PDB file of C-alpha atoms in Angstrom:
ATOM      1  CA  GLY A   1      86.117  93.549 123.606  1.00  0.00           C
ATOM      2  CA  ASN A   2      87.355  93.401 127.160  1.00  0.00           C
ATOM      3  CA  THR A   3      87.455  89.801 128.318  1.00  0.00           C
ATOM      4  CA  GLY A   4      88.429  90.773 131.855  1.00  0.00           C
ATOM      5  CA  SER A   5      91.049  89.096 133.958  1.00  0.00           C
ATOM      6  CA  TYR A   6      90.655  86.080 136.172  1.00  0.00           C
ATOM      7  CA  GLN A   7      92.311  84.991 139.369  1.00  0.00           C
ATOM      8  CA  THR A   8      94.325  81.797 139.033  1.00  0.00           C
ATOM      9  CA  LEU A   9      95.646  79.192 141.406  1.00  0.00           C
ATOM     10  CA  SER A  10      98.669  77.071 140.555  1.00  0.00           C
ATOM     11  CA  PHE A  11      99.776  73.909 142.336  1.00  0.00           C
ATOM     12  CA  ASN A  12     102.176  71.037 141.843  1.00  0.00           C
ATOM     13  CA  ARG A  13     101.558  67.357 142.440  1.00  0.00           C
ATOM     14  CA  PRO A  14     103.843  64.382 141.938  1.00  0.00           C
ATOM     15  CA  THR A  15     102.615  62.188 139.097  1.00  0.00           C
ATOM     16  CA  SER A  16     103.218  59.224 141.410  1.00  0.00           C
ATOM     17  CA  THR A  17     100.593  60.476 143.886  1.00  0.00           C
ATOM     18  CA  THR A  18      97.609  58.125 143.874  1.00  0.00           C
ATOM     19  CA  ASP A  19      96.076  58.623 147.318  1.00  0.00           C
ATOM     20  CA  VAL A  20      95.287  62.347 147.489  1.00  0.00           C
ATOM     21  CA  ILE A  21      92.342  64.428 146.265  1.00  0.00           C
ATOM     22  CA  TYR A  22      93.072  68.008 145.193  1.00  0.00           C
ATOM     23  CA  THR A  23      90.041  70.308 145.097  1.00  0.00           C
ATOM     24  CA  VAL A  24      90.250  73.928 143.992  1.00  0.00           C
ATOM     25  CA  GLN A  25      87.703  76.016 145.879  1.00  0.00           C
ATOM     26  CA  VAL A  26      86.401  79.543 145.287  1.00  0.00           C
ATOM     27  CA  SER A  27      84.572  81.981 147.546  1.00  0.00           C
ATOM     28  CA  ASP A  28      83.466  85.591 147.625  1.00  0.00           C
ATOM     29  CA  ASP A  29      83.180  85.855 151.414  1.00  0.00           C
ATOM     30  CA  LEU A  30      85.665  83.328 152.905  1.00  0.00           C
ATOM     31  CA  THR A  31      82.688  81.594 154.534  1.00  0.00           C
ATOM     32  CA  THR A  32      80.943  79.747 151.729  1.00  0.00           C
ATOM     33  CA  TRP A  33      83.352  77.782 149.545  1.00  0.00           C
ATOM     34  CA  HIS A  34      82.396  76.223 146.224  1.00  0.00           C
ATOM     35  CA  ASN A  35      84.201  73.179 144.873  1.00  0.00           C
ATOM     36  CA  GLY A  36      85.751  73.793 141.491  1.00  0.00           C
ATOM     37  CA  SER A  37      88.195  71.620 139.597  1.00  0.00           C
ATOM     38  CA  VAL A  38      88.967  68.258 141.208  1.00  0.00           C
ATOM     39  CA  TYR A  39      91.971  65.982 140.668  1.00  0.00           C
ATOM     40  CA  SER A  40      91.746  62.585 142.324  1.00  0.00           C
ATOM     41  CA  PRO A  41      92.687  58.923 142.008  1.00  0.00           C
ATOM     42  CA  TYR A  42      89.155  58.305 140.708  1.00  0.00           C
ATOM     43  CA  GLY A  43      89.506  60.699 137.807  1.00  0.00           C
ATOM     44  CA  ASP A  44      89.713  64.415 137.216  1.00  0.00           C
ATOM     45  CA  THR A  45      87.097  67.104 136.727  1.00  0.00           C
ATOM     46  CA  PRO A  46      89.284  69.833 135.234  1.00  0.00           C
ATOM     47  CA  THR A  47      86.441  72.275 134.588  1.00  0.00           C
ATOM     48  CA  ASN A  48      83.034  72.884 136.125  1.00  0.00           C
ATOM     49  CA  ALA A  49      80.651  75.757 136.866  1.00  0.00           C
ATOM     50  CA  HIS A  50      83.100  77.424 139.270  1.00  0.00           C
ATOM     51  CA  THR A  51      86.583  77.012 137.788  1.00  0.00           C
ATOM     52  CA  THR A  52      88.333  76.207 134.516  1.00  0.00           C
ATOM     53  CA  GLU A  53      91.618  74.414 134.035  1.00  0.00           C
ATOM     54  CA  ALA A  54      93.937  76.889 132.293  1.00  0.00           C
ATOM     55  CA  SER A  55      97.001  74.716 131.774  1.00  0.00           C
ATOM     56  CA  ARG A  56      98.613  71.457 132.772  1.00  0.00           C
ATOM     57  CA  SER A  57     102.171  70.291 132.248  1.00  0.00           C
ATOM     58  CA  VAL A  58     104.503  67.612 133.550  1.00  0.00           C
ATOM     59  CA  VAL A  59     108.235  68.091 134.069  1.00  0.00           C
ATOM     60  CA  GLY A  60     110.390  65.516 135.792  1.00  0.00           C
ATOM     61  CA  GLY A  61     107.537  63.666 137.464  1.00  0.00           C
ATOM     62  CA  ILE A  62     105.892  66.823 138.814  1.00  0.00           C
ATOM     63  CA  GLU A  63     102.622  67.963 137.307  1.00  0.00           C
ATOM     64  CA  THR A  64     101.882  71.691 137.425  1.00  0.00           C
ATOM     65  CA  ILE A  65      98.202  72.570 137.175  1.00  0.00           C
ATOM     66  CA  VAL A  66      96.834  76.089 136.784  1.00  0.00           C
ATOM     67  CA  VAL A  67      93.133  76.649 137.424  1.00  0.00           C
ATOM     68  CA  ARG A  68      91.284  79.929 136.945  1.00  0.00           C
ATOM     69  CA  ASP A  69      88.191  81.284 138.610  1.00  0.00           C
ATOM     70  CA  ASN A  70      85.167  81.541 136.303  1.00  0.00           C
ATOM     71  CA  VAL A  71      84.229  84.922 137.806  1.00  0.00           C
ATOM     72  CA  ALA A  72      86.176  87.817 136.330  1.00  0.00           C
ATOM     73  CA  ILE A  73      88.003  90.178 138.642  1.00  0.00           C
ATOM     74  CA  SER A  74      86.159  93.480 138.867  1.00  0.00           C
ATOM     75  CA  GLY A  75      86.395  96.530 141.065  1.00  0.00           C
ATOM     76  CA  SER A  76      83.292  95.675 143.065  1.00  0.00           C
ATOM     77  CA  THR A  77      83.840  91.997 143.719  1.00  0.00           C
ATOM     78  CA  GLN A  78      86.233  90.210 146.012  1.00  0.00           C
ATOM     79  CA  ARG A  79      87.089  86.612 145.240  1.00  0.00           C
ATOM     80  CA  PHE A  80      89.245  84.050 146.978  1.00  0.00           C
ATOM     81  CA  MET A  81      90.733  80.749 145.882  1.00  0.00           C
ATOM     82  CA  ARG A  82      92.221  77.927 147.904  1.00  0.00           C
ATOM     83  CA  LEU A  83      93.372  74.382 147.418  1.00  0.00           C
ATOM     84  CA  GLN A  84      91.904  71.653 149.586  1.00  0.00           C
ATOM     85  CA  VAL A  85      94.036  68.513 149.829  1.00  0.00           C
ATOM     86  CA  THR A  86      92.382  65.453 151.352  1.00  0.00           C
ATOM     87  CA  ALA A  87      92.819  61.706 151.561  1.00  0.00           C
ATOM     88  CA  PRO A  88      90.034  59.592 150.035  1.00  0.00           C
TER      89      PRO A  88
END
């Protein structure tokens, strides 16, 4: 069967970072954004209703995280992803 393809967002963060919250957000209209995976000093939520963590690796003190949208890419739908970085 055709599983479809999914948009992904990749970002790096130093493993030493303890004072920043990374939130992956998804939207279909650039107006309403939904919070997906969250990585914060208080713990991580790698997967929720909006996004799924695809991979995570650490090399030389830098963690690379790849998160995918839970909505498959199709010809009729536009989807956007962004990374929100905030201080607690």
